[in-house]
Structure formats: C-alpha cells, structure tokens
Coordinates of C-alpha atoms in Angstrom, one line a residue:
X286 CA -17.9 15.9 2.9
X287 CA -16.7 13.3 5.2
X288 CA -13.4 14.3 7.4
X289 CA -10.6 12.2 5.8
X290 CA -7.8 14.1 7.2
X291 CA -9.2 13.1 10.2
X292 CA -9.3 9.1 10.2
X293 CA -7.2 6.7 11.3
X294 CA -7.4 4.2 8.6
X295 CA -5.8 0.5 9.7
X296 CA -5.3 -1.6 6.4
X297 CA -5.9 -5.9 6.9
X298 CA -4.9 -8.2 4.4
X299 CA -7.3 -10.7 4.7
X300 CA -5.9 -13.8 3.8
X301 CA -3.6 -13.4 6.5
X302 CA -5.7 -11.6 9.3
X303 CA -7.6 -14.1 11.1
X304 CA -8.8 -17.7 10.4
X305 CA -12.2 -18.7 12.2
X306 CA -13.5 -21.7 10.1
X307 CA -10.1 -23.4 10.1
X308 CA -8.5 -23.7 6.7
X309 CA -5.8 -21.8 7.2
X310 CA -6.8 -18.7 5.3
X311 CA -8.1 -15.7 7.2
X312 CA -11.9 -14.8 6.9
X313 CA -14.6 -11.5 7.1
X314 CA -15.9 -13.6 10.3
X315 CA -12.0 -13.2 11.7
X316 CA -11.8 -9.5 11.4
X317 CA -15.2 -9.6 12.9
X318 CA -13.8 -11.7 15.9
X319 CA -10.9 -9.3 16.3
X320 CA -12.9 -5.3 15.8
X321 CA -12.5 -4.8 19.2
X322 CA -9.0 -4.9 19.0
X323 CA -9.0 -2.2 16.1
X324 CA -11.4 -0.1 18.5
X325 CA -9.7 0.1 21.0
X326 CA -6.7 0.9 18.9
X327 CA -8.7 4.3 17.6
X328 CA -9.2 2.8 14.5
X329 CA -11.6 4.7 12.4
X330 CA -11.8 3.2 9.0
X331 CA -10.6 -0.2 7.5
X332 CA -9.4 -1.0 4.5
X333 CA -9.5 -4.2 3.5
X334 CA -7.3 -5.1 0.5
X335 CA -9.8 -7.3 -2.1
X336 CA -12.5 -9.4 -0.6
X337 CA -13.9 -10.6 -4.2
X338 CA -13.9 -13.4 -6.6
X339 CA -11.1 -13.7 -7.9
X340 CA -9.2 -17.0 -9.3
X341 CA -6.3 -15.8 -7.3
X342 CA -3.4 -15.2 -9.5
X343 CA -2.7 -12.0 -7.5
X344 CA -4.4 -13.0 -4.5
X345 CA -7.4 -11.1 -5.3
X346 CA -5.9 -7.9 -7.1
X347 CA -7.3 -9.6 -10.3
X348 CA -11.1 -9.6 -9.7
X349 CA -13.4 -11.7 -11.4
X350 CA -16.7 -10.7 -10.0
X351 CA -17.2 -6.9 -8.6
X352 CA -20.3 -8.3 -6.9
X353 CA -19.6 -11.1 -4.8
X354 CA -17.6 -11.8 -2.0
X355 CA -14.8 -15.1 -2.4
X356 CA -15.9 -18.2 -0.8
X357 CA -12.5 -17.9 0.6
X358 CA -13.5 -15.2 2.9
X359 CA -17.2 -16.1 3.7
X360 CA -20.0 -14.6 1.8
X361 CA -22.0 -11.4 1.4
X362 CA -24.2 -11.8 4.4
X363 CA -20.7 -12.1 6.0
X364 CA -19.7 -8.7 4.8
X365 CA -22.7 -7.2 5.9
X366 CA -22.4 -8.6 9.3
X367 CA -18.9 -7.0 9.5
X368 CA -20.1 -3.8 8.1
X369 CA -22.7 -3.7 11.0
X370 CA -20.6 -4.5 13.6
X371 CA -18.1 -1.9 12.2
X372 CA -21.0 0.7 12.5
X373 CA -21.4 0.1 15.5
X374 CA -18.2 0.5 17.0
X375 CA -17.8 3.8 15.0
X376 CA -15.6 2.3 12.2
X377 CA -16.3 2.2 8.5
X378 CA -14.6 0.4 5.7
X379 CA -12.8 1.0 2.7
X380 CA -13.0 -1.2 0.0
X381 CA -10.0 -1.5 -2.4
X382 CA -11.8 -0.8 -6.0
X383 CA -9.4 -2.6 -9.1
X384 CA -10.3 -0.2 -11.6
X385 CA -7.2 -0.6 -14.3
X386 CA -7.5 -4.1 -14.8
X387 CA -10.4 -7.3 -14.7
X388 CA -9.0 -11.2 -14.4
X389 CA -9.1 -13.1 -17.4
X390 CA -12.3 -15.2 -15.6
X391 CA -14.4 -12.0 -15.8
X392 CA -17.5 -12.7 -17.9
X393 CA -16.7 -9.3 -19.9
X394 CA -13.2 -11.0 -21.0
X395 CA -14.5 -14.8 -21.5
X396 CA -17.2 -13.4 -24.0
X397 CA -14.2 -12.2 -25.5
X398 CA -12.3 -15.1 -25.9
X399 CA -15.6 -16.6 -26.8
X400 CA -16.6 -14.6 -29.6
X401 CA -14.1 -12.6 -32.0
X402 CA -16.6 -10.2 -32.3
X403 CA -17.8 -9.9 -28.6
X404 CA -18.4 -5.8 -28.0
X405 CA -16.6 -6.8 -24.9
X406 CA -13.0 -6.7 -26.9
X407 CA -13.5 -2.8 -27.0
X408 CA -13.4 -2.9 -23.3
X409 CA -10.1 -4.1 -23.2
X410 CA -7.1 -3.1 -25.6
X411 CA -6.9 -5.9 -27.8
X412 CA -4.2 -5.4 -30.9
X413 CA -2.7 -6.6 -33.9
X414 CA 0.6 -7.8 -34.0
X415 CA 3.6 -6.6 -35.8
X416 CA 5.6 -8.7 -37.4
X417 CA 4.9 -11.9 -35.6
X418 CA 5.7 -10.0 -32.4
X419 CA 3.7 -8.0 -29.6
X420 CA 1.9 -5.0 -30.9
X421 CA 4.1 -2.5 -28.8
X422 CA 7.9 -3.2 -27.0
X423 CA 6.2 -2.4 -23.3
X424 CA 7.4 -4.4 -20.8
X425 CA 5.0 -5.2 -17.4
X426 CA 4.9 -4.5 -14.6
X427 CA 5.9 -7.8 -12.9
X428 CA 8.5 -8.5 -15.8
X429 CA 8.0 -10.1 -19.7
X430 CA 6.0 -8.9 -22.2
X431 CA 3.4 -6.6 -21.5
X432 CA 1.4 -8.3 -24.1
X433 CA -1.0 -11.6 -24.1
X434 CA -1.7 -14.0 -27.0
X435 CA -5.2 -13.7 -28.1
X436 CA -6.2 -17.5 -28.6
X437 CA -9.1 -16.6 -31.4
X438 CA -6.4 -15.0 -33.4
X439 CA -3.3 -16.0 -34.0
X440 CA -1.9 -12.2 -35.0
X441 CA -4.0 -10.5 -31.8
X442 CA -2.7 -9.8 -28.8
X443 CA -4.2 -8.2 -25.4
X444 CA -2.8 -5.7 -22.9
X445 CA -1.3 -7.1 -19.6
X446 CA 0.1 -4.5 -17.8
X447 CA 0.6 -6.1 -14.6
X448 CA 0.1 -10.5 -14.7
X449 CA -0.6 -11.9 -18.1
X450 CA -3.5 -12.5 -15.9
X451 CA -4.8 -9.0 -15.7
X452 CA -6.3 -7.8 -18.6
X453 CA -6.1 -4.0 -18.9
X454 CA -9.6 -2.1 -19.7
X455 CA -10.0 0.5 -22.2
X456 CA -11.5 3.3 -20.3
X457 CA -11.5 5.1 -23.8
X458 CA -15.1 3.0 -23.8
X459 CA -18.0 4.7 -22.1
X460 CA -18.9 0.9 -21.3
X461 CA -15.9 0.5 -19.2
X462 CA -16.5 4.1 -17.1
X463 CA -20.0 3.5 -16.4
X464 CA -19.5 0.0 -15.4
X465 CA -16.9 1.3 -12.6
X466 CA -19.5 3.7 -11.4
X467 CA -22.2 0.9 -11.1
X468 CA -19.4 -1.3 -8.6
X469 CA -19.1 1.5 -6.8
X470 CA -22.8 3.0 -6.6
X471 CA -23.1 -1.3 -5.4
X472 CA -20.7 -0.9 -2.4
X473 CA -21.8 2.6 -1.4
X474 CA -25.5 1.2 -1.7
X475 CA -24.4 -1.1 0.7
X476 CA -22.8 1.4 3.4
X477 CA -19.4 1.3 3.1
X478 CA -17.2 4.4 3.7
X479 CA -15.4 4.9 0.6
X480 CA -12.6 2.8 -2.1
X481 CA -8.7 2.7 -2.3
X482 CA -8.2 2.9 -5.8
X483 CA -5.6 0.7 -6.9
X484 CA -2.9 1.7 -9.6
X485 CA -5.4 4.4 -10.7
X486 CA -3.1 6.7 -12.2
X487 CA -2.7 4.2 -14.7
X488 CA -6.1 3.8 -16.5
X489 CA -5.1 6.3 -19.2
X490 CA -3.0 4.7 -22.1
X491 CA -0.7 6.9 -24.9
X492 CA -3.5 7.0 -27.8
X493 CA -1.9 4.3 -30.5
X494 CA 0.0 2.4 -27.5
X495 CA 3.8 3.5 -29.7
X496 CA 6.6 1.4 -28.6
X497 CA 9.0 3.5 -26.1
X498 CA 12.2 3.9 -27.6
X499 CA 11.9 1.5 -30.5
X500 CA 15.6 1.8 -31.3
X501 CA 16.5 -0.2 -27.9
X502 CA 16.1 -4.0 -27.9
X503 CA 14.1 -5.7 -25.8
X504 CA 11.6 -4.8 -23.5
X505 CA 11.2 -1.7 -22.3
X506 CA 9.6 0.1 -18.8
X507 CA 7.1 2.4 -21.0
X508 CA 6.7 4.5 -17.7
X509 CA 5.0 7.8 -19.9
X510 CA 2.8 6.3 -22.1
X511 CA 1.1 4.2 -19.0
X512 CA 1.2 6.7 -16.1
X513 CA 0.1 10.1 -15.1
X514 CA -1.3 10.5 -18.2
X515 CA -3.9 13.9 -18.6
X516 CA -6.4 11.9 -19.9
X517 CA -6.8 9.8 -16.4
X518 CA -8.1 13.2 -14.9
X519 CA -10.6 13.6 -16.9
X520 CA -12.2 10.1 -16.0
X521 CA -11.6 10.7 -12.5
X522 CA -13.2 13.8 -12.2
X523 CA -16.3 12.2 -14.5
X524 CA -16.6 8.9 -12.0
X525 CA -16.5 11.0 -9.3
X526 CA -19.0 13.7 -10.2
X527 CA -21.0 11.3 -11.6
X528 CA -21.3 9.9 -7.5
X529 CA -20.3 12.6 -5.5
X530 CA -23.7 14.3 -5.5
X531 CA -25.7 11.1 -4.0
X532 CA -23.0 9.6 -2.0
X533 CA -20.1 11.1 1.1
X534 CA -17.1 8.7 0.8
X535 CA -13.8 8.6 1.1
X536 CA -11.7 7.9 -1.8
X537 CA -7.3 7.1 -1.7
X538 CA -5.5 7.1 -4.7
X539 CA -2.5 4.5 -5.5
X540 CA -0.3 6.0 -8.1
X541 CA 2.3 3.9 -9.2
X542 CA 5.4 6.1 -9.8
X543 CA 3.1 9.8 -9.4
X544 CA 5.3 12.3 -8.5
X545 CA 5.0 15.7 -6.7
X546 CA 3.5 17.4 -9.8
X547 CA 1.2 14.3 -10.3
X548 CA -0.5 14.4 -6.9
X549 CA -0.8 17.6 -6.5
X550 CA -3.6 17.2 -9.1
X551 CA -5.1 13.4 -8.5
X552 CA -5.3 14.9 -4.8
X553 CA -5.7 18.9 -5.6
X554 CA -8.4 20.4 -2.8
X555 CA -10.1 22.1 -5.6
X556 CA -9.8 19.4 -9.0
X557 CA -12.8 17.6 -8.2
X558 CA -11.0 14.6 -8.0
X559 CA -9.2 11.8 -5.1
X560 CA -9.3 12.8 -1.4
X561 CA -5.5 12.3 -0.9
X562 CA -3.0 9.8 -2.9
X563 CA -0.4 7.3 -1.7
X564 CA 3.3 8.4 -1.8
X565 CA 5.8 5.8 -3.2
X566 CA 9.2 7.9 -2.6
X567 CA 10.1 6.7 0.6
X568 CA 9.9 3.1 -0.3
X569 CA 11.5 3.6 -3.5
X570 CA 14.8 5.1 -2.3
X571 CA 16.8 2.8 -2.2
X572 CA 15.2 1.0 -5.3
X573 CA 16.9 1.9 -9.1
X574 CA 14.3 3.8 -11.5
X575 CA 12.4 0.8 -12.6
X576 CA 11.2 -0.2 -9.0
X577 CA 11.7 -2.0 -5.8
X578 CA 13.1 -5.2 -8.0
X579 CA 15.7 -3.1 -9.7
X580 CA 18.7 -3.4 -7.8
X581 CA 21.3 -1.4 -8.8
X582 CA 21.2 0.5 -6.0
X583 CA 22.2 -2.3 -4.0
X584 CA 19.3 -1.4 -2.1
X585 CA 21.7 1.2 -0.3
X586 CA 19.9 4.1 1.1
X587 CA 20.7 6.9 3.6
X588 CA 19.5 9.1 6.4
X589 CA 19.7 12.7 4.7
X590 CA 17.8 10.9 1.6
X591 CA 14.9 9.9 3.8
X592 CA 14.6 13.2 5.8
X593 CA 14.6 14.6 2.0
X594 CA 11.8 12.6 0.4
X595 CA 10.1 13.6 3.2
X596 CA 10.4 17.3 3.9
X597 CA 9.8 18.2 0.1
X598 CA 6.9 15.9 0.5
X599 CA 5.5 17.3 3.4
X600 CA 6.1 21.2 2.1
X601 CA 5.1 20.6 -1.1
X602 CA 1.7 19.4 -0.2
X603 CA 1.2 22.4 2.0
X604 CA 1.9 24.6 0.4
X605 CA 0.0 23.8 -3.0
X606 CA -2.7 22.2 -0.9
X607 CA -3.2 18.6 -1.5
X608 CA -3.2 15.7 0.7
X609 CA -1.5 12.3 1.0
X610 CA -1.8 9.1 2.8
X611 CA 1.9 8.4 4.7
X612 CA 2.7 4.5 5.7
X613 CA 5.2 2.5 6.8
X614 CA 4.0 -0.6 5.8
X615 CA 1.6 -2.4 3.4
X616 CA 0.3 -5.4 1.7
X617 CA 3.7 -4.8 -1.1
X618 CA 6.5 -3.6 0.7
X619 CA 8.8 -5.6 2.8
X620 CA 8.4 -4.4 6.9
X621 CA 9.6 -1.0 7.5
X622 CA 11.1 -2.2 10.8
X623 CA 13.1 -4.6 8.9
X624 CA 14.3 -2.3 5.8
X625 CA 14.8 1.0 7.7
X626 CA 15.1 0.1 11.0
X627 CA 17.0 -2.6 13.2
X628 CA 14.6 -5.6 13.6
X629 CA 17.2 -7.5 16.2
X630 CA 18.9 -4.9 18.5
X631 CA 16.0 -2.2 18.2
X632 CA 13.1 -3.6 17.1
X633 CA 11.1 -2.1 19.4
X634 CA 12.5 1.5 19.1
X635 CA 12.8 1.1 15.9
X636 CA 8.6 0.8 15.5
X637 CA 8.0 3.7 17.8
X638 CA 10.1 6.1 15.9
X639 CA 8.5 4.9 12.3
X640 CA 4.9 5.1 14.3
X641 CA 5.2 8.5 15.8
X642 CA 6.6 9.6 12.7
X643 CA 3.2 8.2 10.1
X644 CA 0.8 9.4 13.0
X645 CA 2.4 13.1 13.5
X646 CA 2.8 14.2 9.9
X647 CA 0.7 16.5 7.3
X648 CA -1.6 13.5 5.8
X649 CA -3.5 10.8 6.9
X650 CA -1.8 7.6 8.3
X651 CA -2.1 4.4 7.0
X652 CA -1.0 1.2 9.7
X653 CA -0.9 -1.8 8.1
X654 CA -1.9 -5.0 10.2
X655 CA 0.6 -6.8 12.7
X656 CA 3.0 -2.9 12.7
X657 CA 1.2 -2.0 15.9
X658 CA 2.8 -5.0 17.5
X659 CA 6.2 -4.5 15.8
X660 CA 5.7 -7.7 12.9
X661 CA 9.4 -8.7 11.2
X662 CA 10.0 -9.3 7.6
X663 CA 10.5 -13.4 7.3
X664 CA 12.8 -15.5 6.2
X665 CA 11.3 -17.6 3.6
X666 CA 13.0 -20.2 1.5
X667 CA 11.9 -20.6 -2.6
X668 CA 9.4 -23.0 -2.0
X669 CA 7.7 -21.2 0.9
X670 CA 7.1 -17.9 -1.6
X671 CA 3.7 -17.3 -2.7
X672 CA 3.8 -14.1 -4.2
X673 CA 3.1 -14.3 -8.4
X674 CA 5.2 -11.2 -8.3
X675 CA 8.4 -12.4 -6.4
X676 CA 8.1 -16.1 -8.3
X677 CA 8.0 -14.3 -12.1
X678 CA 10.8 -11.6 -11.1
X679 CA 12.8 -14.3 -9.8
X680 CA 12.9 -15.9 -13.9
X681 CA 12.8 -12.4 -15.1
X682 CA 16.0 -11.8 -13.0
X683 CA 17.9 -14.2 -14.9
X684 CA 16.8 -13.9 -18.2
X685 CA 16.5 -10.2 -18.3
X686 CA 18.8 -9.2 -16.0
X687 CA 21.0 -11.9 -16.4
X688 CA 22.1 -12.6 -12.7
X689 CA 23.3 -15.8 -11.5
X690 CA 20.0 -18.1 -9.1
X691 CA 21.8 -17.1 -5.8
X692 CA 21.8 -13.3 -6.3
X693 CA 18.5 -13.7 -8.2
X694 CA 17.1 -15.8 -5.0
X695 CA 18.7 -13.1 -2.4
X696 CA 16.8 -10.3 -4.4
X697 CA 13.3 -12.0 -4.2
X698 CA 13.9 -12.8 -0.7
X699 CA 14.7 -9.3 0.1
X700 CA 11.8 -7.4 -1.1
X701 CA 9.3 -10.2 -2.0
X702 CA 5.3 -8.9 -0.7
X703 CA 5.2 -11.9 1.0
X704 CA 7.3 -10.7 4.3
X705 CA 4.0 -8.5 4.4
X706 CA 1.6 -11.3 4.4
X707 CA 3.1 -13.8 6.9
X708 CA 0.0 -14.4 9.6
X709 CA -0.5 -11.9 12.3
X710 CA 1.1 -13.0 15.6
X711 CA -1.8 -12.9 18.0
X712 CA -0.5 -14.8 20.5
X713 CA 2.1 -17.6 21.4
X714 CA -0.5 -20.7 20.6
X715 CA 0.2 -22.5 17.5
X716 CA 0.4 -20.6 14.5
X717 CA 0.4 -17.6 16.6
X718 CA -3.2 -17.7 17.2
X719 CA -4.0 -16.8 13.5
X720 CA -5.7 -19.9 12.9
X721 CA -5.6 -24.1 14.1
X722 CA -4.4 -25.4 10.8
X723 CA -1.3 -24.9 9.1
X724 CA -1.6 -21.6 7.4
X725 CA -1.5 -21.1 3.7
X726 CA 1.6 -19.3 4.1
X727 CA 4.6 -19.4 6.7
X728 CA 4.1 -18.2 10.1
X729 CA 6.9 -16.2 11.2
X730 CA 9.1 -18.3 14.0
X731 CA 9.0 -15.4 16.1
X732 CA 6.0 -15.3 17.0
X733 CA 6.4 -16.4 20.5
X734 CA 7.8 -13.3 21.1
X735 CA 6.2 -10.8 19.3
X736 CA 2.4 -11.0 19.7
X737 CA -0.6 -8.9 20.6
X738 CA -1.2 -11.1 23.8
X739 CA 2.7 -10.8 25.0
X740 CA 1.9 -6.7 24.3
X741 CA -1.1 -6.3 25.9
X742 CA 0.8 -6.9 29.6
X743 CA 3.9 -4.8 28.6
X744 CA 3.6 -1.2 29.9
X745 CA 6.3 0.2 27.3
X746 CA 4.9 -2.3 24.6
X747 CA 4.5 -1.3 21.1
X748 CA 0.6 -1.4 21.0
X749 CA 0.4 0.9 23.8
X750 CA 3.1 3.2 22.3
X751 CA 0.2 3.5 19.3
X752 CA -3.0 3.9 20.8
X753 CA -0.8 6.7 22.4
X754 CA -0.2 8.5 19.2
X755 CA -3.4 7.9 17.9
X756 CA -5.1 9.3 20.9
X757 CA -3.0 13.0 20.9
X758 CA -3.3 13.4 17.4
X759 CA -7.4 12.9 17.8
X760 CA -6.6 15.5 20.5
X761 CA -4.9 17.7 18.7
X762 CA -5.6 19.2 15.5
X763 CA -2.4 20.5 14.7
X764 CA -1.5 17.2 14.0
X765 CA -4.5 17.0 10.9
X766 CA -4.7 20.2 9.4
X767 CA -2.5 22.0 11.9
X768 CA 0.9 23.5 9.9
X769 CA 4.4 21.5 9.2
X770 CA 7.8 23.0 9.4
X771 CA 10.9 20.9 9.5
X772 CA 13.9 21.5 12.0
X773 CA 17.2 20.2 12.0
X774 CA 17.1 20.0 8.6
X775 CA 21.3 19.2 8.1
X776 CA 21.3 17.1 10.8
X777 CA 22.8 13.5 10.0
X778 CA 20.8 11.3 11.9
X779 CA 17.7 13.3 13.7
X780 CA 14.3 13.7 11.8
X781 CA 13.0 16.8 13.3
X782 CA 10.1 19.1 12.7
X783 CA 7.1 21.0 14.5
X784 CA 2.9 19.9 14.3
X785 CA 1.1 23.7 15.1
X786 CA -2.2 25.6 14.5
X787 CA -3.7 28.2 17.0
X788 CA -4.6 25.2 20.0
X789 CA -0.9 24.3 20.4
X790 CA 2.4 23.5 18.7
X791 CA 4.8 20.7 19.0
X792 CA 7.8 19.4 18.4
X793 CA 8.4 15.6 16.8
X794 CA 12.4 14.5 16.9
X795 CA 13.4 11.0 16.0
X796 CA 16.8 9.1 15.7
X797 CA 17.1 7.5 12.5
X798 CA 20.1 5.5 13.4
X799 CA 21.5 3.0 15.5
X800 CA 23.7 5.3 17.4
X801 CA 23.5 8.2 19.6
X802 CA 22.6 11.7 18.5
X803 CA 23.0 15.0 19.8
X804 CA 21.0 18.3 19.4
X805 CA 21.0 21.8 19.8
X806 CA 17.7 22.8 21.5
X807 CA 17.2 24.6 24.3
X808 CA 13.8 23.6 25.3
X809 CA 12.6 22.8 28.5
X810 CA 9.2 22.2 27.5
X811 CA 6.6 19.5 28.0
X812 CA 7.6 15.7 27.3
X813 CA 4.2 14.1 26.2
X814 CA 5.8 10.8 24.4
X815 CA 9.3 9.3 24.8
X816 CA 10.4 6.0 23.6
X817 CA 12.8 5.3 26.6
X818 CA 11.5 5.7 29.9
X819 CA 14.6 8.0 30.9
X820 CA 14.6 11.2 28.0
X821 CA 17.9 12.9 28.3
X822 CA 18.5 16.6 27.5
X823 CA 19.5 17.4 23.8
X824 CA 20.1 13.5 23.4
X825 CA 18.4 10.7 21.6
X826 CA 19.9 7.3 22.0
X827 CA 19.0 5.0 18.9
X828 CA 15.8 4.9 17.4
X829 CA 14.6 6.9 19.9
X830 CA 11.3 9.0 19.4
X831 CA 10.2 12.2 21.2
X832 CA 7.1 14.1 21.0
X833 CA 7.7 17.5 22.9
X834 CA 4.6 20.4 23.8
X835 CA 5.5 23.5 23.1
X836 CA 3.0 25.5 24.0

C-alpha cells in the first residue's frame, strides 16, 4: 500500500497556475514549466483540481467527458508528458475524480434529454412533480431549488444538487458504479498516483428523496437525507475493492459537512474504504450551520474555538485510528492568511505559523498553490467575479435571505472562491509572470511584492520557511505517524502541542494573535524553527511560530 501519511501533496488550480501558450488561462505544459519549483519544495504528489472536458459552468467540477483532457489545458499527450516528467522528479499526481455528479453535456444525460425513454434517466434521479412544483422542498447547494425542469416532460424534474448544471447520478444503478470504476481503472492505467474524491460523501440519497421538514416553507438545506448516508459506504468499499487488488493508489475523500463520527468511517484504517478525508471544521467556524455563505455569525470567530476544532480533531483521529488531510487553503476557501491571520501588518508571520501548523500535525498536509509564497485574498469588484457560486448566492442573498445589494455584495466578496484563484504571483513582470496576456481572471495588485522570484533572494522568506518544514517532517517520523498531545490547552492565544514516537519528540507553539503572549515552560531545549530571527524565552510576539527538540 502506498505511504499516504507520508506525502506532501501540493494542490494547483490549473486555470490559474501557469499560462505557456498565451491566452491567459494556465495549461498542463505550465505546470510542466514550473515542476522544478514543486521539487525542490519536497513536493511529493500533485493534485490537480479537474483537467477534463467540461463546458465550464463550475470551472471543470462539472465534467463532460471522464476521458479527455480540455482543450483549455492542452491535450492528453500533454498530460502524459507531465506525468513523465512528474516520474521523474519523484512526484506523482492525483487526479480529482467528480463522482456525485456529470454536466448536463455528458453524452449519458443528452441521451436523456434526447429520448424519454433513454436507460440513461435511471442513471440520474429524474422525478415527477408534485403539484406543479419540484418533486422534494431540497434546496442546493449553491442556493434555489435543488431541482431542474426536465424539457421532455413538462411534470419531470431532475436532481441538481449543486448548479442546475450538475446533474446528480443515481449510484442505486449498477451502471452508474461500474462506470466510475472504468474512469478510474482509465487514469490508473495511465500511471497516476491516486483521485481526490470530490463531495463523495454525498452519492448516497434518502430512498424516496422525502421533503425535509415539509411543514416549513420554502426551501430547505436537506443536510440528512444527502450526506453521510450508510448507504455511501457500501459503494465505497465496492469501488474500491473492486480496484484495490490490481492497482496501489492513493485515494482523499471530500465530505461536505462529515463530522467526527463520519470520518472515522469513510477514513477508518480497517473499513476498506478512503485513505484519509478532508476536515471542513476549521473553515466552517465562523460560518452559521448552512455554510460559509450563511452569515449569521457575522463571520466572527475566536482563538479558543480554533484551538478546539483542532485538538478534538487531532485526538479523535488517534485515538479511533483514522486519518485526515489538514489545509489551510484551497481551490474554495478564501486565503487563510487573509481570514485567520493579518494579511497587512503580519502577513509573513502570519503564513509561517498557519504553515508549521498544516506540516507538524497528525494527518497529511495539503498546500494549496501560491501559500508557500504568502498569496492574499483580492479585492474584486462585481464584475471582476467569476465564480458560478459567489454570482448565484449573491441573487440568492437577496431573495432568500432578503438582505439589501451592499450587504449581499460585502458577503460575496468576503468568502467568494475566487480570492483562491487569482493568478499565482511568480514574479514582478506583468501579470506576475503567470502569463503575457491579460488573465482570465484579476491578478492581484500585489504582486510586485509578493512573488516566488522576490522569495527566492530573501533568507527569512516564506518559501524557505516551507521547504524547512517539509524537510524535518520527512526527517522525522514523529511528525507522520509519530503521537499528538496538546499543551496549553486554556491558553488564550498560544496553539501548543508535542509531535513524538521512539526517534524524538517535539514541541510546536504558535501565537494565534496579533499581540504578545506569554508561557509557562521551562524548557531549554533545542530551537530547530523560529519565525523571528531573535526567539525570546517563554515569549511569542505575534504570529510567531516555534518548533522546539525535545529530545
């Protein structure tokens, strides 16, 4: 079995990586140009977020063709140049398998809206209305009806979970199973190193689809009739068996709202099922219940709450032994520098501290691209979003939610995806070096101070604060499968715990906050990594990050 709790496992965003045939969308050939980079960060796998046909709607999370690469991003000899080139620099890749949901310009679905009685509408969940309305009150999960019209008949509906643009699949249909197995059998065939399976903890539906609390009006978040159902473990643990005997990869679970119980099994050591699972929590916290757009919480969150999510996170994994994937940033989350941290005063502390935290914890670390240079969310203006997701909340906002434009506008601009997908800043050139024509999305202005090239000369940079962290915990295995045990636990601003197994132990604080912090412990032991240049006894100034030998 490969060693996933061993990788290092750097997520690109294509689209936004690197251009090379200028027209201002990033390529496969640009992450080819720019592997040496990820090498010599100690990069072991990349995932790349989806590479395939697709019509676009949500930039390639609504595929159209498992089997082909977008023209977009080059073709399939492409890929396999990358893939080779990867290989040889010791890296693999992870592709980023849509298994919930197919684009309305799949063939399977066109035959549907071809033919009323195409055996491709049991692949998806198409339904009868009731009373002129949708067949259930569900609500998706980018806002509106969770329903589509069927065009061939004017009572049918069909499931749209996500974008009335992704059509759900009925995984009920042996059809629907095996086909998944074939796109993957396809890719492994191929040589890549495993899948990140997106939203897979939804495939499972409530058998009937009922309305969730019929007696409230309107739409409504259907949260246990979609997710976490039983059912999705069983056609887990029948894809994977079905490939596990012929094939070693790597699989990461995306579970959209899965809680402590939840992974436990997805990611369980001994269920036969996903290598680890991706941990919403931290992200979430300072969201309301029905996600990062809900905010009631005025988006208010605190340091005890984060030290929280993460110590029962960290414990509960170990000790009913199953494994997670910790980030800080991805392709649908705002930057964590920006949200958590302070992007002006302590930018720069801020991304150590969030960095040695992801690379020293039980799991395996996720970096997303343009975090080992310290990227900033962006400021972008209505007409400069490109997100389906921020665009449809920003009318749902309103209609739903019933707030006035300029809240509704503030909202989006928060916590749209898009402050993830600005172009990474290579350099100080025009358009920071991501391509030599206008983008198709905003460059962030900042860029002529935060790039890789500015980095590379800085002896305290970022980038060289990473390969850093990467390097000790490839040194060390206490910092994969060694054990975790938090310290400081009350403490208001310090995150604090200890990395040990029988090679050596250590001890990881961090200042969450933009102030000064104190602490009680008598240690005079070995300083391996400190954020400032000048550590101070029992002191952390803000953001500051320490990473301390014990023995």
């Amino acid at each position: 079995m490969m060693d996933y709790k061993n990788k290092i496992i750097y997520q690109i965003w294509p689209r936004s990586f690197q251009d090379s045939n200028h027209d201002g969308i990033g390529d496969l050939k640009g992450i080819l140009r720019r592997l040496d980079h990820l090498q010599d960060l100690g990069v072991d796998l990349i995932w790349l977020s989806p590479v395939y046909c697709s019509p676009n709607t949500d930039y390639g999370y609504d595929i159209s063709d498992y089997y082909n690469i977008h023209p977009d991003f080059g073709t399939m000899a492409d890929f396999d140049a990358l893939l080779t080139e990867c290989k040889k620099r010791g890296m693999g890749i992870v592709m980023d398998l849509v298994a919930n949901h197919t684009s309305d310009q799949h063939p399977w679905f066109q035959a549907c809206l071809n033919d009323p009685n195409s055996p491709y509408r049991d692949c998806y969940y198409f339904r009868e209305g009731i009373n002129d309305k949708e067949p259930n009150n569900w609500i998706s999960m980018f806002g509106g009806s969770a329903w589509t019209k069927d065009p061939l008949k004017p009572r049918s509906w069909y499931l749209t979970t996500f974008t009335p643009h992704q059509c759900d699949l009925n995984w009920e249909n042996p059809r629907v199973r095996e086909e998944i197995a074939n796109v993957m059998r396809f890719w492994l065939d191929k040589g890549v190193s495993g899948f990140r399976m997106d939203v897979i903890n939804t495939i499972a539906k409530q058998p009937g689809l009922p309305s969730w609390h019929p007696e409230k009006k309107g739409y409504q978040f259907a949260k246990e009739f979609m997710t976490n159902l039983p059912q999705s473990h069983a056609y887990i643990q029948e894809l994977i068996g079905k490939l596990s005997n012929d094939y070693d990869f790597i699989t990461i679970g995306e579970g959209m709202m899965a809680d402590n119980d939840a992974c436990a099994l997805y990611a369980g050591e001994q269920r036969g099922e996903l290598n680890m699972m991706i941990m919403f929590d931290l992200h979430l916290q300072d969201c309301g219940p029905l996600g990062k757009y809900d905010f009631r919480k005025l988006y208010h969150w605190t340091i005890p709450g984060f030290k929280s999510i993460i110590f029962r996170w960290q414990t509960d994994s170990q000790k009913r032994n199953y494994w997670v994937a910790n980030y800080m940033n991805n392709h649908d989350q705002p930057r964590s520098i920006s949200r958590f941290g302070n992007d002006r005063q302590y930018r720069v502390e801020s991304a150590k501290a969030f960095a040695l935290m992801n690379l020293t914890l039980r799991g395996t670390p996720l970096v997303y691209q343009g975090e080992e240079i310290g990227m900033t969310n962006c400021h972008l203006e209505q007409d400069e979003w490109r997100d389906y997701e921020a665009i449809n909340i920003y009318g749902t906002l309103q209609t739903m939610m019933h707030l006035p434009k300029f809240i509704a506008k503030k909202v989006v601009q928060r916590m749209t995806r898009d402050h993830a997908r600005t172009p990474v800043q290579w350099d100080d050139s025009d358009y920071a070096g991501f391509s030599d024509h206008q983008p198709w999305i905003k460059v962030n202005p900042n860029y002529k101070q935060i790039n890789l090239k500015s980095d590379l000369v800085s002896e305290t940079s970022i980038n060289r604060w990473y390969k850093q962290a990467i390097a000790l915990r490839k040194a060390y295995s206490a910092f994969n499968t060694g054990a975790m045990k938090p310290v400081l636990v009350h403490h208001k601003q310090i995150l604090a715990y200890q990395r040990s197994d029988e090679q050596a132990e250590f001890l990881i604080l961090i200042n969450l906050s933009g102030s000064p912090a104190r602490f009680d412990l008598k240690t005079e032991d070995r300083i391996l990594m400190d954020s400032y240049t000048d550590p101070q006894p029992q002191l952390l100034r803000p953001y500051e990050a320490r990473l301390i030998q014990i023995r």
